[in-house]
Amino acid sequence: MGETMKALVYQGPGVLELEERSIPMPKDREVQIKINTVSICGSDLGAYRFASDRFAPPLVLGHEFSGDITMVGENVKDLKVGQKVTVNPMVLCNDCFFCRRGEGNLCGNRKSMGTAIGGTQTDGAMREYVTVPDWMVVPVGDNVSYEAAAMLEPCGVTLACAKKGMTEDEKSVVLIGAGPIGLLIVKFLKALGVEKVIVSDILDTRLKKAKEVGADEVINAKEEDVVARVKELTDSYGADRVIIAAGVGSSINQSFELVRNGGTIVLVALMHEKVEIDPMEIVGRGLKFLGSYMFTSEMKEAAQMLADNRLNVEDLITSTYPLERGKEAFDVLNDPQNTEIKVQIKL
Ligand SMILES: [Zn+2]
Ligand SMILES: [Zn+2]
């Protein structure tokens, strides 16, 4: 047995154990990356809370990460030892109808790092080293911090969502849910030039942050009538587009009340509850209802924005823990009273 490394292994809801694993070596067309920073995603936290086929244990979580290339396998082109990188965590088949069209996010044979999607565990990055195929690697500029680079995967998700269903004459967008994903969407909506971004959430700390990152109007849904406020802010017609970044089923029916006739609703939250809707709302009002899942080119676009100083994401990082105390980070996030936005694990 070769050298070993530390890995934080998910063994089921509430259980994360530090284990010694052998260091993976790069095969043909693979690189080995020494992990520097891993961000904890809402889906990692979901795995920690509830048992799910998508996260069947034993599994190393973590799909938002950065590090340096430490080894390259045979036939790797364009990547070098010492390069600062992040990784698109989608392990695509590169052969199906969707992959060939450049829509890998729709690939039905997809596996994904840090998940058991596709029926087998694909270990993620909460460990000292990973190996990945070279085509999954996204190099980042030297001026981009490891912390920011470890946010590029959610940047890809949120930039794709911010663009989804956008029209040229769009004036107003309502965003429901100002968690880490929602806050990144606010940043991208403003970067894309949306005139009025209205954010609703139930936590004042998040709404304050939403304002700081560019929201034009914020509404606390616990204290105010969201529908009335949005109507007031949109000449009584409703918003051109409503983006749902909160996993609460009731936000679907609320979005029908917030969107204007002919407007667009975009669902990005991974919602696991069944919701009853009135289909006449969609037909009779000519609405568009879109799902936004992962991204195609947007992770690279966001990497370029970071390199060009057109995007700042470090203001969303609120705490950092060493790998040895990774479980503590999950416990903090699991507390409903927590005021964290993005928590990272630093190796
Ligand atoms: Zn994520
Ligand atoms: Zn495919």
Tab-separated table of C-alpha atoms and ligand atoms in Angstrom:
chain	number	residue	atom	x	y	z
A	1	MET	CA	0.000	0.000	0.000
A	2	GLY	CA	1.274	3.471	-0.952
A	3	GLU	CA	1.033	6.685	0.976
A	4	THR	CA	-2.176	7.593	2.731
A	5	MET	CA	-4.233	10.734	3.147
A	6	LYS	CA	-7.056	11.966	5.350
A	7	ALA	CA	-10.620	11.821	4.048
A	8	LEU	CA	-13.832	12.959	5.695
A	9	VAL	CA	-16.278	10.143	4.940
A	10	TYR	CA	-20.069	10.414	5.102
A	11	GLN	CA	-21.421	7.254	6.735
A	12	GLY	CA	-25.101	8.212	6.864
A	13	PRO	CA	-27.203	11.086	8.240
A	14	GLY	CA	-25.361	12.899	11.036
A	15	VAL	CA	-22.221	10.783	10.680
A	16	LEU	CA	-18.951	12.060	9.192
A	17	GLU	CA	-15.775	10.177	10.043
A	18	LEU	CA	-12.150	11.000	9.409
A	19	GLU	CA	-10.481	8.013	7.702
A	20	GLU	CA	-7.079	7.182	6.236
A	21	ARG	CA	-7.354	6.362	2.535
A	22	SER	CA	-4.642	5.619	0.004
A	23	ILE	CA	-3.684	8.565	-2.193
A	24	PRO	CA	-5.213	8.145	-5.687
A	25	MET	CA	-2.772	8.128	-8.609
A	26	PRO	CA	-3.673	9.615	-12.010
A	27	LYS	CA	-4.409	7.162	-14.822
A	28	ASP	CA	-4.294	7.870	-18.549
A	29	ARG	CA	-5.676	11.384	-19.279
A	30	GLU	CA	-6.186	12.096	-15.558
A	31	VAL	CA	-4.623	14.598	-13.191
A	32	GLN	CA	-4.056	14.441	-9.457
A	33	ILE	CA	-5.098	17.547	-7.520
A	34	LYS	CA	-4.030	18.458	-3.976
A	35	ILE	CA	-7.146	19.984	-2.454
A	36	ASN	CA	-6.842	23.410	-0.879
A	37	THR	CA	-10.420	24.561	-0.191
A	38	VAL	CA	-13.853	22.898	-0.302
A	39	SER	CA	-17.156	24.779	0.050
A	40	ILE	CA	-20.077	23.102	1.786
A	41	CYS	CA	-23.125	23.102	-0.495
A	42	GLY	CA	-26.769	22.986	0.525
A	43	SER	CA	-26.924	19.532	-1.082
A	44	ASP	CA	-24.024	18.295	1.113
A	45	LEU	CA	-25.976	19.549	4.109
A	46	GLY	CA	-29.094	17.807	2.765
A	47	ALA	CA	-27.137	14.526	2.710
A	48	TYR	CA	-26.042	15.131	6.302
A	49	ARG	CA	-29.659	15.671	7.321
A	50	PHE	CA	-31.611	13.004	5.428
A	51	ALA	CA	-30.833	9.625	3.891
A	52	SER	CA	-31.061	9.758	0.076
A	53	ASP	CA	-30.129	7.534	-2.867
A	54	ARG	CA	-28.216	10.510	-4.294
A	55	PHE	CA	-25.828	10.334	-1.339
A	56	ALA	CA	-25.684	6.633	-0.432
A	57	PRO	CA	-22.808	6.052	2.070
A	58	PRO	CA	-19.899	5.502	2.375
A	59	LEU	CA	-19.153	8.647	0.391
A	60	VAL	CA	-16.689	11.527	0.449
A	61	LEU	CA	-18.824	14.662	-0.004
A	62	GLY	CA	-17.751	17.935	-1.621
A	63	HIS	CA	-18.136	19.084	-5.224
A	64	GLU	CA	-17.168	22.762	-4.857
A	65	PHE	CA	-13.399	22.895	-4.501
A	66	SER	CA	-10.049	24.246	-5.575
A	67	GLY	CA	-6.443	23.117	-5.405
A	68	ASP	CA	-3.228	22.605	-7.351
A	69	ILE	CA	-2.312	19.957	-9.889
A	70	THR	CA	0.326	17.726	-8.294
A	71	MET	CA	0.648	14.989	-10.955
A	72	VAL	CA	-0.441	14.471	-14.556
A	73	GLY	CA	-1.107	11.055	-16.091
A	74	GLU	CA	-0.185	9.911	-19.602
A	75	ASN	CA	-1.565	11.848	-22.580
A	76	VAL	CA	-2.675	14.879	-20.585
A	77	LYS	CA	-2.386	17.972	-22.744
A	78	ASP	CA	-2.647	21.648	-21.768
A	79	LEU	CA	-2.450	21.040	-17.992
A	80	LYS	CA	0.688	21.256	-15.869
A	81	VAL	CA	1.876	20.391	-12.377
A	82	GLY	CA	1.556	23.464	-10.146
A	83	GLN	CA	-1.504	24.910	-11.934
A	84	LYS	CA	-4.276	26.360	-9.739
A	85	VAL	CA	-7.569	24.741	-10.712
A	86	THR	CA	-11.137	23.915	-9.885
A	87	VAL	CA	-13.224	21.088	-11.388
A	88	ASN	CA	-16.599	20.807	-13.048
A	89	PRO	CA	-17.935	17.967	-10.859
A	90	MET	CA	-20.219	16.459	-13.527
A	91	VAL	CA	-18.770	13.163	-14.771
A	92	LEU	CA	-20.379	12.983	-18.214
A	93	CYS	CA	-20.556	10.083	-20.672
A	94	ASN	CA	-19.463	12.479	-23.472
A	95	ASP	CA	-21.249	10.205	-25.927
A	96	CYS	CA	-25.031	10.653	-25.654
A	97	PHE	CA	-27.387	12.956	-27.588
A	98	PHE	CA	-27.120	15.650	-24.898
A	99	CYS	CA	-23.361	15.460	-24.365
A	100	ARG	CA	-22.799	15.712	-28.123
A	101	ARG	CA	-24.994	18.837	-28.200
A	102	GLY	CA	-22.950	20.444	-25.424
A	103	GLU	CA	-25.759	19.970	-22.913
A	104	GLY	CA	-23.923	17.721	-20.481
A	105	ASN	CA	-26.093	18.952	-17.628
A	106	LEU	CA	-28.906	16.891	-19.208
A	107	CYS	CA	-26.814	13.713	-19.695
A	108	GLY	CA	-28.769	10.753	-18.373
A	109	ASN	CA	-25.612	8.665	-17.830
A	110	ARG	CA	-24.119	11.387	-15.650
A	111	LYS	CA	-22.322	10.735	-12.403
A	112	SER	CA	-21.287	13.558	-10.154
A	113	MET	CA	-18.426	14.005	-7.679
A	114	GLY	CA	-19.464	13.856	-4.043
A	115	THR	CA	-22.714	12.047	-4.878
A	116	ALA	CA	-24.074	8.596	-5.715
A	117	ILE	CA	-25.934	9.935	-8.779
A	118	GLY	CA	-25.964	7.282	-11.518
A	119	GLY	CA	-26.034	4.447	-8.982
A	120	THR	CA	-22.401	4.367	-7.852
A	121	GLN	CA	-20.526	6.469	-5.335
A	122	THR	CA	-18.226	9.039	-6.905
A	123	ASP	CA	-16.097	10.429	-4.099
A	124	GLY	CA	-15.896	14.185	-3.756
A	125	ALA	CA	-13.226	16.552	-2.480
A	126	MET	CA	-13.346	16.472	1.337
A	127	ARG	CA	-9.984	14.685	1.287
A	128	GLU	CA	-6.390	15.636	0.617
A	129	TYR	CA	-6.106	14.449	-3.004
A	130	VAL	CA	-8.460	13.660	-5.880
A	131	THR	CA	-7.861	12.382	-9.403
A	132	VAL	CA	-10.117	13.511	-12.255
A	133	PRO	CA	-10.152	13.226	-16.062
A	134	ASP	CA	-8.375	16.211	-17.639
A	135	TRP	CA	-11.517	17.449	-19.448
A	136	MET	CA	-13.243	18.115	-16.111
A	137	VAL	CA	-10.537	20.551	-14.965
A	138	VAL	CA	-11.189	24.304	-15.051
A	139	PRO	CA	-7.939	26.299	-14.689
A	140	VAL	CA	-8.265	29.559	-12.744
A	141	GLY	CA	-6.163	32.696	-12.936
A	142	ASP	CA	-3.259	33.083	-10.512
A	143	ASN	CA	-4.921	36.225	-9.151
A	144	VAL	CA	-8.020	34.216	-8.151
A	145	SER	CA	-7.928	33.008	-4.530
A	146	TYR	CA	-8.460	29.355	-3.616
A	147	GLU	CA	-11.486	30.471	-1.586
A	148	ALA	CA	-13.116	32.169	-4.592
A	149	ALA	CA	-12.160	29.311	-6.932
A	150	ALA	CA	-13.946	26.896	-4.579
A	151	MET	CA	-17.136	28.891	-5.266
A	152	LEU	CA	-17.014	28.512	-9.054
A	153	GLU	CA	-19.314	25.495	-9.216
A	154	PRO	CA	-22.236	27.348	-7.545
A	155	CYS	CA	-21.280	30.349	-9.714
A	156	GLY	CA	-21.855	28.143	-12.778
A	157	VAL	CA	-25.229	27.019	-11.410
A	158	THR	CA	-26.339	30.553	-10.582
A	159	LEU	CA	-25.042	32.291	-13.709
A	160	ALA	CA	-26.903	29.720	-15.837
A	161	CYS	CA	-30.024	30.354	-13.743
A	162	ALA	CA	-29.694	34.143	-13.947
A	163	LYS	CA	-29.597	33.869	-17.765
A	164	LYS	CA	-32.426	31.315	-18.005
A	165	GLY	CA	-35.500	32.827	-19.627
A	166	MET	CA	-34.010	36.333	-19.573
A	167	THR	CA	-35.395	38.660	-22.234
A	168	GLU	CA	-33.907	41.827	-23.651
A	169	ASP	CA	-36.637	44.110	-22.386
A	170	GLU	CA	-36.693	42.594	-18.929
A	171	LYS	CA	-37.199	45.178	-16.194
A	172	SER	CA	-37.929	43.280	-12.989
A	173	VAL	CA	-37.022	39.936	-11.451
A	174	VAL	CA	-38.259	38.580	-8.138
A	175	LEU	CA	-35.958	36.120	-6.394
A	176	ILE	CA	-37.441	33.908	-3.693
A	177	GLY	CA	-34.807	32.690	-1.208
A	178	ALA	CA	-31.602	34.550	-0.330
A	179	GLY	CA	-29.371	31.645	0.709
A	180	PRO	CA	-25.928	31.210	-0.894
A	181	ILE	CA	-27.473	30.286	-4.268
A	182	GLY	CA	-29.964	33.163	-4.157
A	183	LEU	CA	-27.284	35.701	-3.242
A	184	LEU	CA	-25.076	34.600	-6.125
A	185	ILE	CA	-28.069	34.882	-8.465
A	186	VAL	CA	-28.553	38.489	-7.280
A	187	LYS	CA	-24.938	39.256	-8.162
A	188	PHE	CA	-25.312	37.764	-11.652
A	189	LEU	CA	-28.700	39.390	-12.348
A	190	LYS	CA	-27.158	42.782	-11.601
A	191	ALA	CA	-24.037	41.919	-13.643
A	192	LEU	CA	-26.356	41.029	-16.559
A	193	GLY	CA	-28.012	44.427	-16.256
A	194	VAL	CA	-31.428	43.629	-14.747
A	195	GLU	CA	-32.894	46.955	-13.664
A	196	LYS	CA	-34.930	45.925	-10.635
A	197	VAL	CA	-34.054	42.871	-8.540
A	198	ILE	CA	-36.545	42.218	-5.742
A	199	VAL	CA	-35.589	39.621	-3.112
A	200	SER	CA	-37.862	37.869	-0.648
A	201	ASP	CA	-36.728	35.761	2.306
A	202	ILE	CA	-37.746	35.217	5.921
A	203	LEU	CA	-34.401	36.092	7.549
A	204	ASP	CA	-33.324	39.707	7.998
A	205	THR	CA	-29.621	38.752	8.036
A	206	ARG	CA	-29.965	37.286	4.540
A	207	LEU	CA	-31.992	40.239	3.264
A	208	LYS	CA	-29.358	42.630	4.565
A	209	LYS	CA	-26.736	40.663	2.646
A	210	ALA	CA	-28.962	40.666	-0.455
A	211	LYS	CA	-29.009	44.484	-0.311
A	212	GLU	CA	-25.240	44.566	0.112
A	213	VAL	CA	-24.689	42.415	-2.986
A	214	GLY	CA	-26.974	44.507	-5.197
A	215	ALA	CA	-30.678	43.784	-4.577
A	216	ASP	CA	-32.801	46.863	-5.261
A	217	GLU	CA	-35.670	45.907	-2.972
A	218	VAL	CA	-35.931	43.324	-0.200
A	219	ILE	CA	-39.055	41.922	1.417
A	220	ASN	CA	-39.292	39.965	4.656
A	221	ALA	CA	-42.072	37.471	3.914
A	222	LYS	CA	-42.725	36.988	7.618
A	223	GLU	CA	-43.507	40.646	8.156
A	224	GLU	CA	-44.875	41.842	4.832
A	225	ASP	CA	-47.337	40.761	2.167
A	226	VAL	CA	-44.913	39.747	-0.605
A	227	VAL	CA	-47.520	39.742	-3.381
A	228	ALA	CA	-48.827	43.212	-2.490
A	229	ARG	CA	-45.299	44.648	-2.251
A	230	VAL	CA	-44.231	43.147	-5.595
A	231	LYS	CA	-47.383	44.452	-7.324
A	232	GLU	CA	-46.629	47.888	-5.905
A	233	LEU	CA	-43.067	47.728	-7.246
A	234	THR	CA	-44.120	46.543	-10.742
A	235	ASP	CA	-46.962	48.916	-11.713
A	236	SER	CA	-49.421	46.286	-10.412
A	237	TYR	CA	-48.663	43.847	-13.275
A	238	GLY	CA	-46.198	41.565	-11.472
A	239	ALA	CA	-42.559	40.814	-12.279
A	240	ASP	CA	-41.244	39.824	-15.722
A	241	ARG	CA	-39.530	36.833	-14.148
A	242	VAL	CA	-39.630	35.001	-10.823
A	243	ILE	CA	-36.732	32.782	-9.753
A	244	ILE	CA	-37.353	30.209	-7.032
A	245	ALA	CA	-34.192	29.506	-5.032
A	246	ALA	CA	-35.976	28.277	-1.903
A	247	GLY	CA	-36.857	24.598	-1.566
A	248	VAL	CA	-40.276	25.253	-0.026
A	249	GLY	CA	-43.201	23.900	-2.054
A	250	SER	CA	-45.460	26.871	-1.316
A	251	SER	CA	-43.150	29.154	-3.297
A	252	ILE	CA	-44.398	27.571	-6.556
A	253	ASN	CA	-47.946	28.795	-6.098
A	254	GLN	CA	-46.658	32.078	-4.741
A	255	SER	CA	-44.618	32.552	-7.924
A	256	PHE	CA	-47.857	32.429	-9.981
A	257	GLU	CA	-49.078	35.407	-7.970
A	258	LEU	CA	-45.813	37.322	-8.371
A	259	VAL	CA	-45.236	36.922	-12.115
A	260	ARG	CA	-46.935	39.066	-14.763
A	261	ASN	CA	-49.107	37.577	-17.515
A	262	GLY	CA	-46.792	36.109	-20.163
A	263	GLY	CA	-43.901	36.144	-17.693
A	264	THR	CA	-41.408	33.457	-16.780
A	265	ILE	CA	-40.917	31.343	-13.663
A	266	VAL	CA	-37.532	29.647	-13.188
A	267	LEU	CA	-37.125	26.858	-10.648
A	268	VAL	CA	-33.532	26.280	-9.535
A	269	ALA	CA	-34.109	24.962	-5.993
A	270	LEU	CA	-33.942	21.181	-5.657
A	271	MET	CA	-37.462	20.768	-4.324
A	272	HIS	CA	-38.351	17.365	-2.978
A	273	GLU	CA	-42.005	17.805	-2.043
A	274	LYS	CA	-45.032	17.302	-4.287
A	275	VAL	CA	-46.957	20.481	-5.033
A	276	GLU	CA	-50.503	20.889	-6.312
A	277	ILE	CA	-50.889	23.573	-8.965
A	278	ASP	CA	-53.695	24.931	-11.109
A	279	PRO	CA	-52.510	24.300	-14.715
A	280	MET	CA	-54.919	27.027	-15.917
A	281	GLU	CA	-52.539	29.554	-14.361
A	282	ILE	CA	-49.902	28.513	-16.908
A	283	VAL	CA	-52.215	28.170	-19.914
A	284	GLY	CA	-54.633	31.017	-19.295
A	285	ARG	CA	-51.917	33.530	-18.516
A	286	GLY	CA	-49.378	32.330	-21.090
A	287	LEU	CA	-46.677	31.699	-18.515
A	288	LYS	CA	-43.365	29.952	-19.093
A	289	PHE	CA	-42.247	27.554	-16.380
A	290	LEU	CA	-38.564	26.575	-16.679
A	291	GLY	CA	-36.214	24.354	-14.732
A	292	SER	CA	-32.564	25.402	-14.420
A	293	TYR	CA	-30.227	22.503	-13.665
A	294	MET	CA	-26.454	22.892	-13.277
A	295	PHE	CA	-24.753	24.660	-16.220
A	296	THR	CA	-22.861	24.178	-19.465
A	297	SER	CA	-20.256	26.874	-20.185
A	298	GLU	CA	-21.100	29.120	-17.233
A	299	MET	CA	-18.509	27.794	-14.764
A	300	LYS	CA	-15.765	28.832	-17.179
A	301	GLU	CA	-17.466	32.175	-17.840
A	302	ALA	CA	-17.562	32.863	-14.101
A	303	ALA	CA	-13.864	31.869	-13.806
A	304	GLN	CA	-13.108	34.499	-16.439
A	305	MET	CA	-15.192	37.084	-14.555
A	306	LEU	CA	-13.196	36.367	-11.378
A	307	ALA	CA	-9.887	36.621	-13.243
A	308	ASP	CA	-10.996	39.966	-14.733
A	309	ASN	CA	-12.131	41.295	-11.327
A	310	ARG	CA	-15.692	41.627	-12.614
A	311	LEU	CA	-17.034	39.379	-9.866
A	312	ASN	CA	-16.438	39.130	-6.134
A	313	VAL	CA	-17.654	36.088	-4.201
A	314	GLU	CA	-15.458	36.175	-1.108
A	315	ASP	CA	-17.971	38.401	0.687
A	316	LEU	CA	-20.255	35.352	0.940
A	317	ILE	CA	-17.734	33.214	2.838
A	318	THR	CA	-18.559	33.454	6.538
A	319	SER	CA	-16.537	30.659	8.224
A	320	THR	CA	-13.655	28.298	7.564
A	321	TYR	CA	-12.867	24.988	9.290
A	322	PRO	CA	-9.969	22.538	8.973
A	323	LEU	CA	-10.850	19.073	7.582
A	324	GLU	CA	-10.368	17.539	11.041
A	325	ARG	CA	-13.242	19.718	12.309
A	326	GLY	CA	-15.401	19.252	9.214
A	327	LYS	CA	-18.223	17.618	11.157
A	328	GLU	CA	-18.421	20.697	13.384
A	329	ALA	CA	-18.970	22.850	10.284
A	330	PHE	CA	-21.922	20.653	9.265
A	331	ASP	CA	-23.361	20.819	12.788
A	332	VAL	CA	-23.173	24.614	12.779
A	333	LEU	CA	-24.970	24.777	9.409
A	334	ASN	CA	-27.529	22.279	10.627
A	335	ASP	CA	-28.628	24.621	13.419
A	336	PRO	CA	-31.727	26.474	12.144
A	337	GLN	CA	-30.607	29.591	14.053
A	338	ASN	CA	-27.265	29.826	12.231
A	339	THR	CA	-26.443	33.007	10.330
A	340	GLU	CA	-23.768	31.484	8.077
A	341	ILE	CA	-23.825	32.000	4.328
A	342	LYS	CA	-20.998	29.972	2.789
A	343	VAL	CA	-18.834	27.765	4.989
A	344	GLN	CA	-15.575	26.351	3.679
A	345	ILE	CA	-13.212	23.574	4.684
A	346	LYS	CA	-9.563	24.426	4.314
A	347	LEU	CA	-6.983	21.671	4.010
B	1	ZN	ZN	-23.178	22.721	-4.911
B	2	ZN	ZN	-23.960	11.981	-21.907
